[in-house]
Short mmCIF file of C-alpha atoms in Angstrom, two decimals:
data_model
loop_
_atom_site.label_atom_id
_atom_site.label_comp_id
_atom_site.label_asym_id
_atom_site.label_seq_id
_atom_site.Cartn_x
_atom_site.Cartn_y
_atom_site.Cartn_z
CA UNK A 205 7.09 -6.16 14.59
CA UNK A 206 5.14 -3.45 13.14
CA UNK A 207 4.08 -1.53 10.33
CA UNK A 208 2.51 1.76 11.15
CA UNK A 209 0.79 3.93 8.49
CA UNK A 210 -0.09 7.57 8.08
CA UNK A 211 -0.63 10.10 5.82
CA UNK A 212 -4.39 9.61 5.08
CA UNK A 213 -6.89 12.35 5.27
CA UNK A 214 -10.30 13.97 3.39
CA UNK A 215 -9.08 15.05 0.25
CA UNK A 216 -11.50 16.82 -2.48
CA UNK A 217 -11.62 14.63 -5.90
CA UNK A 218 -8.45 15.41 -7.89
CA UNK A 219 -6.36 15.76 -5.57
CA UNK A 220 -3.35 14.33 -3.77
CA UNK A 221 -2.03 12.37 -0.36
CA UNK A 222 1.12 10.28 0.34
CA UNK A 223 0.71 7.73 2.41
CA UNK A 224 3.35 6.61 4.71
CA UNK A 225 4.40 3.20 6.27
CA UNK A 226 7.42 2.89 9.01
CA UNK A 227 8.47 -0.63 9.71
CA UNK A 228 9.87 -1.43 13.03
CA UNK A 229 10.93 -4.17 14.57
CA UNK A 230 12.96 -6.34 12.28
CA UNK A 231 14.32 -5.40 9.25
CA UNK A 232 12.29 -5.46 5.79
CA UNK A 233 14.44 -5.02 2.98
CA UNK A 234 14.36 -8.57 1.70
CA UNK A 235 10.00 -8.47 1.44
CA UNK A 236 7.46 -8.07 -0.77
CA UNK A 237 5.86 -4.51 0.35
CA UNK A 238 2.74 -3.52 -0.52
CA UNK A 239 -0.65 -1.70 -0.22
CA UNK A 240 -4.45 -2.86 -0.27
CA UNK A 241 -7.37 -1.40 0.77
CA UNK A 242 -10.79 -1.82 1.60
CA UNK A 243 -13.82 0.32 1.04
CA UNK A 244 -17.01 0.36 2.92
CA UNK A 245 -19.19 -3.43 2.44
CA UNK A 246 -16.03 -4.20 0.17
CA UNK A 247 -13.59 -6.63 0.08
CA UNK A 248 -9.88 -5.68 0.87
CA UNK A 249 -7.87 -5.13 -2.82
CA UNK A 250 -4.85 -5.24 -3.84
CA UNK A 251 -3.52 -1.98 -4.96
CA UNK A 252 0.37 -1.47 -5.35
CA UNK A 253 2.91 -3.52 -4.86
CA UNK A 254 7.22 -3.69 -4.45
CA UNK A 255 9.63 -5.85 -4.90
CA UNK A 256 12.99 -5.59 -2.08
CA UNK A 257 14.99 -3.40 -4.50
CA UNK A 258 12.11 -0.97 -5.53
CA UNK A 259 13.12 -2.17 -9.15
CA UNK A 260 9.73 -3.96 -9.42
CA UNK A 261 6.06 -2.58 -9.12
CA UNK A 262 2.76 -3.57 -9.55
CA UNK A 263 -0.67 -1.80 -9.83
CA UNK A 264 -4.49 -2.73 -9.89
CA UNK A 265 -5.68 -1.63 -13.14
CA UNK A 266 -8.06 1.11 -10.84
CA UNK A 267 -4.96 2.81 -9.84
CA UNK A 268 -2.03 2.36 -12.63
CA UNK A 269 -1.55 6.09 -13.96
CA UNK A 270 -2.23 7.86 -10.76
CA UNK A 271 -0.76 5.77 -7.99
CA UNK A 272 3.01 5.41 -7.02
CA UNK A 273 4.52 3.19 -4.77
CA UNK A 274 7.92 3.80 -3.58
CA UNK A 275 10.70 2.35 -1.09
CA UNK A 276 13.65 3.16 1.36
CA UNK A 277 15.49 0.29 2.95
CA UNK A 278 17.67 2.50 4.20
CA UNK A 279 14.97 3.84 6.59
CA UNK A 280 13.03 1.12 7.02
CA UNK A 281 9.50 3.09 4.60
CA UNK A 282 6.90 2.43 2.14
CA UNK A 283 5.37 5.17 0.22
CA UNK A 284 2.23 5.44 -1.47
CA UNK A 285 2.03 8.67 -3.90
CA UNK A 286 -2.06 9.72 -4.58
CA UNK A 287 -2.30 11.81 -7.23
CA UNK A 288 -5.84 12.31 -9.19
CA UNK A 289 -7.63 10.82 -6.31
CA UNK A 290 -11.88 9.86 -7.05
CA UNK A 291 -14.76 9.57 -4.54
CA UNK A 292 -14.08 5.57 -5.05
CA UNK A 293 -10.61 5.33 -4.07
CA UNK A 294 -12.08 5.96 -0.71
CA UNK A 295 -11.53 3.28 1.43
CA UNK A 296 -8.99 2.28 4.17
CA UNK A 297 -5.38 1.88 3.73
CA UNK A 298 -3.21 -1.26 4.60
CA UNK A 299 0.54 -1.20 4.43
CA UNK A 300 1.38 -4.88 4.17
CA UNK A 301 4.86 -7.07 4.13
CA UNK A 302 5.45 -10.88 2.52
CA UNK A 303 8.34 -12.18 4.12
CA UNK A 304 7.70 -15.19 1.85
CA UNK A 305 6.72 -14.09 -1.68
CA UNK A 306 9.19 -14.38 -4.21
CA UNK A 307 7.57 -12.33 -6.15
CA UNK A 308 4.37 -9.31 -6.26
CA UNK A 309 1.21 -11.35 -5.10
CA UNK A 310 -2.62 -10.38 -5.09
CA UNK A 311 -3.58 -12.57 -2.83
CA UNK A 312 -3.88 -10.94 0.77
CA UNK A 313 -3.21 -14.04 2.16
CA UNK A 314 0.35 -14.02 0.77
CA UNK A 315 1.22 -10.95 2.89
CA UNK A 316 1.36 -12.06 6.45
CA UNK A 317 2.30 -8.50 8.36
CA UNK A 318 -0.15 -5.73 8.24
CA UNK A 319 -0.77 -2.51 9.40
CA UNK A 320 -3.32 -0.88 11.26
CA UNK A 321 -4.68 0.94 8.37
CA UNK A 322 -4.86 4.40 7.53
CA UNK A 323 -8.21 6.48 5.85
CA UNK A 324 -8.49 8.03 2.69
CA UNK A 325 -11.73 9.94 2.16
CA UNK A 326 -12.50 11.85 -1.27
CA UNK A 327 -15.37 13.95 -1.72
CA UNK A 328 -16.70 14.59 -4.90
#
């Protein structure tokens, strides 16, 4: 089981990236998806969440206005749509899966597959 991201980059302030996530390995239609992140001597966040149909989202406040998440069952991906990036949205990118929640959680702990991470880097 996997989840594999991509899409991250250096990116000047104001701009945009779309981050990627392919699941493999067993089929997650029926989970929570989600992203956090975690910036340099920070904590990992909570930043965008989905429920199985895509009908559902969630944001952290930080992002809500500028971040998208999006989902195909179909083909097995998680999307994460950057636009109006800032120097502190740096950090490193987790695609995540909760194969238990019954609903969007903040919690990492509720999330129990993970990706290897993917970084985003905004200069100002």
């Amino acid at each position: 089981v996997q989840l594999q991201a991509s899409g991250g980059g250096l990116v000047q302030a104001g701009g945009s990236l779309r981050l990627s996530c392919a699941a493999s390995g067993r089929t997650f239609s029926g989970d929570i998806m989600g992203w956090f992140r975690r910036a340099p001597g920070k904590e990992r966040e909570f930043v965008a969440g989905i429920s199985w149909s895509g009908g559902s989202t969630r944001y952290a406040d930080s992002v809500k206005g500028r971040f998208t998440i999006s989902r195909d069952n179909a083909k097995n991906m998680v999307y994460l749509q950057m636009n109006n990036l800032k120097p502190e949205d740096t950090a490193v990118y987790y695609c995540v899966a909760g194969s238990r929640l019954w609903t969007i959680a903040d919690p990492p702990q509720g999330y129990d597959y993970w990706g290897q991470g993917t970084l985003v880097t905004v200069s100002s």
